[in-house]
mmCIF file of C-alpha atoms in Angstrom:
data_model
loop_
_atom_site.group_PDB
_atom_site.id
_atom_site.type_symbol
_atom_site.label_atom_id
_atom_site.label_comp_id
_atom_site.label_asym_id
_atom_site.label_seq_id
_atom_site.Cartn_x
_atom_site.Cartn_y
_atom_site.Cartn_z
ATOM 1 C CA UNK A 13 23.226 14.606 36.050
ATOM 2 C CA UNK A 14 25.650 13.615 33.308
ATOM 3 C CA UNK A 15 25.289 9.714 32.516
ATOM 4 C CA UNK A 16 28.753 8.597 31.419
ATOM 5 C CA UNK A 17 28.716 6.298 28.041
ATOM 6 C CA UNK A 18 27.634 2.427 28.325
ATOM 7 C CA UNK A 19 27.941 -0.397 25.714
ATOM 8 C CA UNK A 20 24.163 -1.368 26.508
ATOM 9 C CA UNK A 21 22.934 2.724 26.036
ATOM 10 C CA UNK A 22 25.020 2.715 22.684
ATOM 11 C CA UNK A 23 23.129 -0.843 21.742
ATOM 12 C CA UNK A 24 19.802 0.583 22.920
ATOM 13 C CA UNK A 25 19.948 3.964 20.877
ATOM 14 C CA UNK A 26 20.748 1.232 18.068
ATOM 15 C CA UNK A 27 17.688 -0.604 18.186
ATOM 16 C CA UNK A 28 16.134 2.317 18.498
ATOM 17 C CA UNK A 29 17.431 3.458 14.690
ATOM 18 C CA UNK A 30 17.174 -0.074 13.357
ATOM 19 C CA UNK A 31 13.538 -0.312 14.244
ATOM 20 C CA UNK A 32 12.733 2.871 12.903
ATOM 21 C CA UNK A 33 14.650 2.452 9.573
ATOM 22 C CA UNK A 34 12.240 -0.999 9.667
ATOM 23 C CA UNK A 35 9.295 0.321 9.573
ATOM 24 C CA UNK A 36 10.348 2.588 7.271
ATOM 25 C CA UNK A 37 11.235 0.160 4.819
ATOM 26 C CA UNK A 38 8.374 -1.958 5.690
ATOM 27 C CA UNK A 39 5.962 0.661 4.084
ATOM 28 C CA UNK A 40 8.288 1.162 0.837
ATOM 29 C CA UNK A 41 8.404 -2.180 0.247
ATOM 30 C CA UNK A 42 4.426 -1.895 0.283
ATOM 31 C CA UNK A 43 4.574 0.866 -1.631
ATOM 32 C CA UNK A 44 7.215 -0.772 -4.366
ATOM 33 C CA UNK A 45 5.432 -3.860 -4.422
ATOM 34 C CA UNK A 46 1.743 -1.468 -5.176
ATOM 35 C CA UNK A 47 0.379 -3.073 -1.780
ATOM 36 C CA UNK A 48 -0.463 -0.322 0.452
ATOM 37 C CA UNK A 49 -4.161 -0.027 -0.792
ATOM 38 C CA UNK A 50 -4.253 -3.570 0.793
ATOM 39 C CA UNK A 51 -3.735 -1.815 4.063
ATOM 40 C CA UNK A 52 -4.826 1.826 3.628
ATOM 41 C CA UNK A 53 -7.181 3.208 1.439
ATOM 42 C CA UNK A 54 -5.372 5.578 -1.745
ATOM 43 C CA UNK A 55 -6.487 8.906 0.128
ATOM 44 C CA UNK A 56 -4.130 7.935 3.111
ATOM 45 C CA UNK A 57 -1.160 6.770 0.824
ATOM 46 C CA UNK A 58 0.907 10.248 0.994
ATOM 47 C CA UNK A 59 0.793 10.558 4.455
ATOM 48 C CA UNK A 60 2.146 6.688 4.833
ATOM 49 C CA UNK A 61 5.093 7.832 2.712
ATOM 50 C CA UNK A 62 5.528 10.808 4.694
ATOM 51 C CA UNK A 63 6.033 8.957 7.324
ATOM 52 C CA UNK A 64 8.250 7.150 6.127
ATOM 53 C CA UNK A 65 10.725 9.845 4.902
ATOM 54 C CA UNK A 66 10.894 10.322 8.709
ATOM 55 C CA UNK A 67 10.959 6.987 9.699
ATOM 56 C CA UNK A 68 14.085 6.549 7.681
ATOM 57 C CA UNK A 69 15.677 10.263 8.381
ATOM 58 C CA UNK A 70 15.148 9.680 12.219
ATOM 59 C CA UNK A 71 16.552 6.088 12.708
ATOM 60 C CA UNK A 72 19.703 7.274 10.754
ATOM 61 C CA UNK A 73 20.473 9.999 12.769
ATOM 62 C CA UNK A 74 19.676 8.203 15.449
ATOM 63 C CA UNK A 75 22.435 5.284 14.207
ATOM 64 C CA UNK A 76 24.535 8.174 13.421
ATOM 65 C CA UNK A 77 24.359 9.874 17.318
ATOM 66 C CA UNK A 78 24.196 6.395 19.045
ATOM 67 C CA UNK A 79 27.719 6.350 20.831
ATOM 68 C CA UNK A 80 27.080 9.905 22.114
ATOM 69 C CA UNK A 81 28.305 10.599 25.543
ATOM 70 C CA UNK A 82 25.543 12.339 28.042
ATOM 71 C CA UNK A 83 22.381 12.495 28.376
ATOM 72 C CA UNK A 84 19.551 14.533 30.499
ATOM 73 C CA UNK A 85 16.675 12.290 30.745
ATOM 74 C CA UNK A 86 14.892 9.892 33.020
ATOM 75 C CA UNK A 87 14.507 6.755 30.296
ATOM 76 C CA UNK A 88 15.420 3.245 30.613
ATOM 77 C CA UNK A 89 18.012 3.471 27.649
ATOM 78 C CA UNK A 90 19.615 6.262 30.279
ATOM 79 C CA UNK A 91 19.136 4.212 33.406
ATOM 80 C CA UNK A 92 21.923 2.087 34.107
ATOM 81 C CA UNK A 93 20.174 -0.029 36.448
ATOM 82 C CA UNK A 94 17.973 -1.081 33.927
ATOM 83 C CA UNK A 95 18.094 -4.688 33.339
ATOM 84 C CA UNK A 96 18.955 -6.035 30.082
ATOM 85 C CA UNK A 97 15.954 -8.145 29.360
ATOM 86 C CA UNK A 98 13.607 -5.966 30.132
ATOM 87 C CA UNK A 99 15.094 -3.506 27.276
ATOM 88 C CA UNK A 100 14.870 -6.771 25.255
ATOM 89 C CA UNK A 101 11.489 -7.378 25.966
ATOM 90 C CA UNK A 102 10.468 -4.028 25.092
ATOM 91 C CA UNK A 103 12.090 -4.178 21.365
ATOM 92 C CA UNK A 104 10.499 -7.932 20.546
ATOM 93 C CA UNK A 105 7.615 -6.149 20.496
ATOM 94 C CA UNK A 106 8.765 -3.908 17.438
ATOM 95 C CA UNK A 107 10.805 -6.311 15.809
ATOM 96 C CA UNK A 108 8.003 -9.275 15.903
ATOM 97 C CA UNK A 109 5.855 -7.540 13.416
ATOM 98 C CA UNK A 110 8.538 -6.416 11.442
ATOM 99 C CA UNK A 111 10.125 -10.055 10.985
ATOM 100 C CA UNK A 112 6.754 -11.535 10.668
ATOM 101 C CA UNK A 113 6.114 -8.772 7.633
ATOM 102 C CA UNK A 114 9.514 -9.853 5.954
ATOM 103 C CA UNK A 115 8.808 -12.976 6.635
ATOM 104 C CA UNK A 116 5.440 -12.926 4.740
ATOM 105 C CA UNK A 117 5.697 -13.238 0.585
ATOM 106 C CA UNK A 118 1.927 -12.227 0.099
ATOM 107 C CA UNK A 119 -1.012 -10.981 1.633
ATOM 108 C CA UNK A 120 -4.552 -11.910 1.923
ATOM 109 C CA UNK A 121 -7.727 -12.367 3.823
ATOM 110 C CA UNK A 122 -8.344 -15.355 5.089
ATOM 111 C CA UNK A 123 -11.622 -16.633 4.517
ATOM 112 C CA UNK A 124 -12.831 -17.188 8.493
ATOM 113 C CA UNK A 125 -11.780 -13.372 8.967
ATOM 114 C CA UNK A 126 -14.091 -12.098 6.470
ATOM 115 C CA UNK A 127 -16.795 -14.313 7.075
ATOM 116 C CA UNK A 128 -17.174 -12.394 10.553
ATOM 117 C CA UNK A 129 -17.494 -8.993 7.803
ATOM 118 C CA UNK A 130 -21.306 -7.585 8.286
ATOM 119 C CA UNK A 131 -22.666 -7.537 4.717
ATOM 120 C CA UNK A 132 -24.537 -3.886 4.476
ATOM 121 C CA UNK A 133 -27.114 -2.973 1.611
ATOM 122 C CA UNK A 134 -25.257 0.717 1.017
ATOM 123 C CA UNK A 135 -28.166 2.322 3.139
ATOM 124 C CA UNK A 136 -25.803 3.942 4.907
ATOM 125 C CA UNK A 137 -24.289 7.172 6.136
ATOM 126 C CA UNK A 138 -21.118 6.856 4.558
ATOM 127 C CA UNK A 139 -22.590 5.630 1.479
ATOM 128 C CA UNK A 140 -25.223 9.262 1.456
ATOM 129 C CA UNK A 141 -22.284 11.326 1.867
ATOM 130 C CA UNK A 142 -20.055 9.717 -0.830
ATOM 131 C CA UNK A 143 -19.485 11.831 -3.686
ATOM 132 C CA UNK A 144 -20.283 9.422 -5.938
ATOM 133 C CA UNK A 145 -24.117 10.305 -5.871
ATOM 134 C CA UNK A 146 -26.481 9.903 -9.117
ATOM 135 C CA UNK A 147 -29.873 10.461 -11.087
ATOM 136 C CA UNK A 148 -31.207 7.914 -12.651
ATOM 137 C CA UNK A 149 -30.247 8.532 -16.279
ATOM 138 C CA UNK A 150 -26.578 8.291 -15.299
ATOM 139 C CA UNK A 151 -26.749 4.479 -14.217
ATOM 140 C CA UNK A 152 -29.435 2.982 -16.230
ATOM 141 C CA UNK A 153 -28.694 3.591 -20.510
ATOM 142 C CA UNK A 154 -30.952 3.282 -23.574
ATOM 143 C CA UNK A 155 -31.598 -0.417 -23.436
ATOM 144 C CA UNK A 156 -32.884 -0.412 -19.574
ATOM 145 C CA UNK A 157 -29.920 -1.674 -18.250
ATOM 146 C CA UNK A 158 -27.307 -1.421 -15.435
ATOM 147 C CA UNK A 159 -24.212 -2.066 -15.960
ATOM 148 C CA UNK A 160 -22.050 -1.946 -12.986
ATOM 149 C CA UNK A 161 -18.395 -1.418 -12.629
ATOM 150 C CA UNK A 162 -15.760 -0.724 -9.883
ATOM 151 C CA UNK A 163 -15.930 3.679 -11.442
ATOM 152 C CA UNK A 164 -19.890 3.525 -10.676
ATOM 153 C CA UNK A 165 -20.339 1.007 -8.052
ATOM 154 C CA UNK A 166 -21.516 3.456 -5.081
ATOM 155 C CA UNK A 167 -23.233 5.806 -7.745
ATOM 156 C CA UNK A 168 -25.799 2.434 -8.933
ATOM 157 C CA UNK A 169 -25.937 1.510 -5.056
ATOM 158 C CA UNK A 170 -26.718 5.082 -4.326
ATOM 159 C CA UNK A 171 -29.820 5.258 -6.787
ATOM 160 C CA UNK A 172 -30.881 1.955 -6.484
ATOM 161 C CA UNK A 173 -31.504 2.460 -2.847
ATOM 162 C CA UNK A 174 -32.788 5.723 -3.053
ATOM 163 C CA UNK A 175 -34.853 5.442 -6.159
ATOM 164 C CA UNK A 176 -35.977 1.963 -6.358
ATOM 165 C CA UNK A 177 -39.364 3.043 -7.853
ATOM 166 C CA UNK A 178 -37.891 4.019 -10.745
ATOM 167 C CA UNK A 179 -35.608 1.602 -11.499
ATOM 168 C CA UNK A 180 -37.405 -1.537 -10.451
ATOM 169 C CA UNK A 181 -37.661 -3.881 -13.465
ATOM 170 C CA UNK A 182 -34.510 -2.729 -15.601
ATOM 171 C CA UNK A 183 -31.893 -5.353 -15.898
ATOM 172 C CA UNK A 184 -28.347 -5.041 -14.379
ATOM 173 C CA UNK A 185 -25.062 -6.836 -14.841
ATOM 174 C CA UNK A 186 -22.423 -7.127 -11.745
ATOM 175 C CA UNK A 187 -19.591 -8.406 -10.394
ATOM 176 C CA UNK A 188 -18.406 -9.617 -7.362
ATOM 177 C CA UNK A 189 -17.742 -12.693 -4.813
ATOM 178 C CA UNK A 190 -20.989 -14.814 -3.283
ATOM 179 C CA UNK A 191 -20.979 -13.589 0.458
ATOM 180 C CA UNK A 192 -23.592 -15.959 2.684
ATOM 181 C CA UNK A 193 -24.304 -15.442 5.934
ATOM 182 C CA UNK A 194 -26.237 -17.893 8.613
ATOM 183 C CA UNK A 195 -29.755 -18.248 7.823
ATOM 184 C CA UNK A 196 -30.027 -17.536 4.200
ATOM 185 C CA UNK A 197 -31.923 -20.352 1.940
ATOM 186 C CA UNK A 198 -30.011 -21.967 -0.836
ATOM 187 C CA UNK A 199 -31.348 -19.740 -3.082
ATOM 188 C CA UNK A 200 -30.097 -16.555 -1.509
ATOM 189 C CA UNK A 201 -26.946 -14.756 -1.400
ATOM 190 C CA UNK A 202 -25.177 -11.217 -1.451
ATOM 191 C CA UNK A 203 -23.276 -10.299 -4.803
ATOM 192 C CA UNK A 204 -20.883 -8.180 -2.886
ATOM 193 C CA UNK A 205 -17.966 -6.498 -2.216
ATOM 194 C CA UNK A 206 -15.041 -5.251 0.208
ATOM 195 C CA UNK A 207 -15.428 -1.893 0.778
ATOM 196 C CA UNK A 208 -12.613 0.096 2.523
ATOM 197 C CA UNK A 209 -13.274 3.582 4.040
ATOM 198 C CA UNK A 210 -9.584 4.741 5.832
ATOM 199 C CA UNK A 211 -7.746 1.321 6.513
ATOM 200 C CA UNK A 212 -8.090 -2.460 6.395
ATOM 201 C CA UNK A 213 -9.743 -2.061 10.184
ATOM 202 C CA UNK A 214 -13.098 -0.797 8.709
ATOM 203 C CA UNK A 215 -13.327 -3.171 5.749
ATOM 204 C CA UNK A 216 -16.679 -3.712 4.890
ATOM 205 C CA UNK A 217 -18.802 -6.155 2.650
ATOM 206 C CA UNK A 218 -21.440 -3.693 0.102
ATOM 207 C CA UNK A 219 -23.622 -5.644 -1.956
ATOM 208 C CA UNK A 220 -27.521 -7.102 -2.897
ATOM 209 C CA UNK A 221 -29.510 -9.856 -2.023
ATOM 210 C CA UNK A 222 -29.782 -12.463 -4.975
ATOM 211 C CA UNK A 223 -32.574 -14.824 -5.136
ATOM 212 C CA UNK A 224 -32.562 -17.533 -7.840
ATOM 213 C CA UNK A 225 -30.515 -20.757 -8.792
ATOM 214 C CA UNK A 226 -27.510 -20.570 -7.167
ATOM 215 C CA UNK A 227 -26.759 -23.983 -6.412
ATOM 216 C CA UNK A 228 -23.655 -23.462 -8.304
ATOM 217 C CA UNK A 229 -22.340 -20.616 -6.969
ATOM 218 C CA UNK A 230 -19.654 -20.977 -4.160
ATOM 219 C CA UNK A 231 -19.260 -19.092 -1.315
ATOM 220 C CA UNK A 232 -16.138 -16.749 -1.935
ATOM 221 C CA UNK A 233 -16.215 -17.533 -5.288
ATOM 222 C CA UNK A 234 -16.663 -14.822 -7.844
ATOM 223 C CA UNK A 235 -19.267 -14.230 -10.255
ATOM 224 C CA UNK A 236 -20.660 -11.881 -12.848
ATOM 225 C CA UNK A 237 -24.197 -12.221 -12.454
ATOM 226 C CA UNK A 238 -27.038 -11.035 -15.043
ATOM 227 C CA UNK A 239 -30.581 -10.282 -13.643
ATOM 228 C CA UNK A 240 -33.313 -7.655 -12.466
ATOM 229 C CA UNK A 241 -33.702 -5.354 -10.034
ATOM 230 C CA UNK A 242 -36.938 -5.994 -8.221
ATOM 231 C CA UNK A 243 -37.910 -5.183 -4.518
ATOM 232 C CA UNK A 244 -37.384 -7.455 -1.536
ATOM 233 C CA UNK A 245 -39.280 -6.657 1.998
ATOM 234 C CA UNK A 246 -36.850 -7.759 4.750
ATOM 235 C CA UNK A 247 -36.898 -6.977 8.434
ATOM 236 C CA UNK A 248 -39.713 -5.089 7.864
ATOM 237 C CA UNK A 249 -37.852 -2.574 5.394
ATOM 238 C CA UNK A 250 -38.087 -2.601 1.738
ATOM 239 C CA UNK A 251 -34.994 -3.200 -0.337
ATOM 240 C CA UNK A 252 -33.545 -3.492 -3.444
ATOM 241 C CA UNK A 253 -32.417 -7.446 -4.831
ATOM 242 C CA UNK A 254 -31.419 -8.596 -7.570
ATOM 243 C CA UNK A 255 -33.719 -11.686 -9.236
ATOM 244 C CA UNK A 256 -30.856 -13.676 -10.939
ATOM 245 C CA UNK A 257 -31.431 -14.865 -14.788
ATOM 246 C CA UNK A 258 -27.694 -16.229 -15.112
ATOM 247 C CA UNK A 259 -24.673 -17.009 -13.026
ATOM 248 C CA UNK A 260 -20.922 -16.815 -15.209
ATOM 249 C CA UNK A 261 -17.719 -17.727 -12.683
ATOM 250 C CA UNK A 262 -15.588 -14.543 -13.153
ATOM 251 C CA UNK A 263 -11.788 -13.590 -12.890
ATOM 252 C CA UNK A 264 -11.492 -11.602 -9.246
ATOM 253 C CA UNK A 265 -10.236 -8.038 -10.821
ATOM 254 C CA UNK A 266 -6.790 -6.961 -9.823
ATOM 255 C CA UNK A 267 -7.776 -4.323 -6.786
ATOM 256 C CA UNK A 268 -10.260 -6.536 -4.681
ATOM 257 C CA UNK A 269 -10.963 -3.802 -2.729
ATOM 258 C CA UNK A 270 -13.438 -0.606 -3.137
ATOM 259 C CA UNK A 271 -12.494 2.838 -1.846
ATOM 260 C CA UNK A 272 -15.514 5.279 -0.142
ATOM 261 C CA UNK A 273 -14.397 8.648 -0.247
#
């Protein structure tokens, strides 16, 4: 059956288009503004602005076709006896997030949100299978020492979890924010940090035990700390820690976040 042409079709098919063309500049303005690895993690980028290519082609031609006469299918836009709120109720639920996102200058984690995070030692699966593997020799230099950065961060947690033996004893040097969970002593805390495998949905916390003086380290707060690796038994399971010689407040570095490929 033919469906002759309605004001409220022609509306619909427009909301349809100005959703899509939404979204589609919701993602380039994360992309212009260098915030999608807030969301996504860089391996996942191209297919976000893939999508929105479409996004953008498809809501235009949708625009474009809106006042077309006909149709052949069974969907509320086509059914006449449709009420008009529920059609409305139906598009809030598109346009809420997108005027909440344009709405919204920056973005950040709010502290109660990551304090439900599970803080993980890099023991892990994900961790064994990252390519970012290592010997010895390639984390540890001349001097003994570990210096760890954001290029070498799951290469030092690799080794020191796998070959604690041999690096037990040798100083390290590393940055991050002081995570705490419930339980812990005032002289424990996790040198850690976010670590994102696909999206912002399986953010993680990565990082060590401390033990030491950390009276004046705040939760949240970042730190470069300066210590020694040594082992810590824990559950039953032997681990690597860090015993802390010095505690320096530190700028937080301009990507937060850490990518596991």
């Amino acid at each position: 059956m033919r469906l002759r042409w309605s004001p409220l079709w022609q509306l619909s098919n427009e909301m349809q288009g100005i959703i899509m063309i939404g979204f589609s500049l919701l993602i380039f303005k994360l992309y212009a503004k260098n915030m999608i690895t807030a969301f996504v993690a860089p391996k996942m980028e191209p297919y976000l602005l893939i999508s929105m290519g479409a996004l953008f082609l498809l809501g235009f031609f949708r625009l474009l076709n809106s006042n077309l006469k006909g149709a052949d299918c069974d969907c509320d836009v086509c059914d006449e006896n449709v009420p008009p709120w529920k059609l409305a109720l139906n598009y809030c639920f598109f346009l809420a997030p997108l005027v909440l996102f344009f709405s919204i200058n920056d973005y950040s984690l709010h502290d109660e949100a990551l304090s439900k995070l599970t803080a993980h030692d890099g023991n892990t699966t994900e961790l064994a299978n990252s390519p970012q593997t290592g010997e010895v020799q390639a984390v540890v230099n001349d001097k003994k020492q570990i210096e760890v950065g954001d290029d070498n961060y799951f290469q030092v947690m690799d080794v020191l979890n796998n070959k604690l033996d041999d690096v037990e004893g040798a100083s390290i040097v590393i940055k991050g924010f002081i995570y705490r969970e419930d339980g812990f002593s005032e002289n424990e805390a996790v040198i850690a940090r976010y670590v994102m495998t696909h999206c912002i949905v399986d953010l993680s916390v990565y990082g060590y035990m401390l033990n030491g003086d950390l009276h004046a380290a705040k939760t949240n707060g970042w730190y470069e700390i300066r210590g020694t690796v040594i082992k810590q038994e824990m559950d039953g399971q032997v681990m690597p820690a860090i015993q802390v010689d010095s505690v320096k407040t530190a700028d937080p570095p301009k990507d937060e976040y850490l990518y596991m490929f």
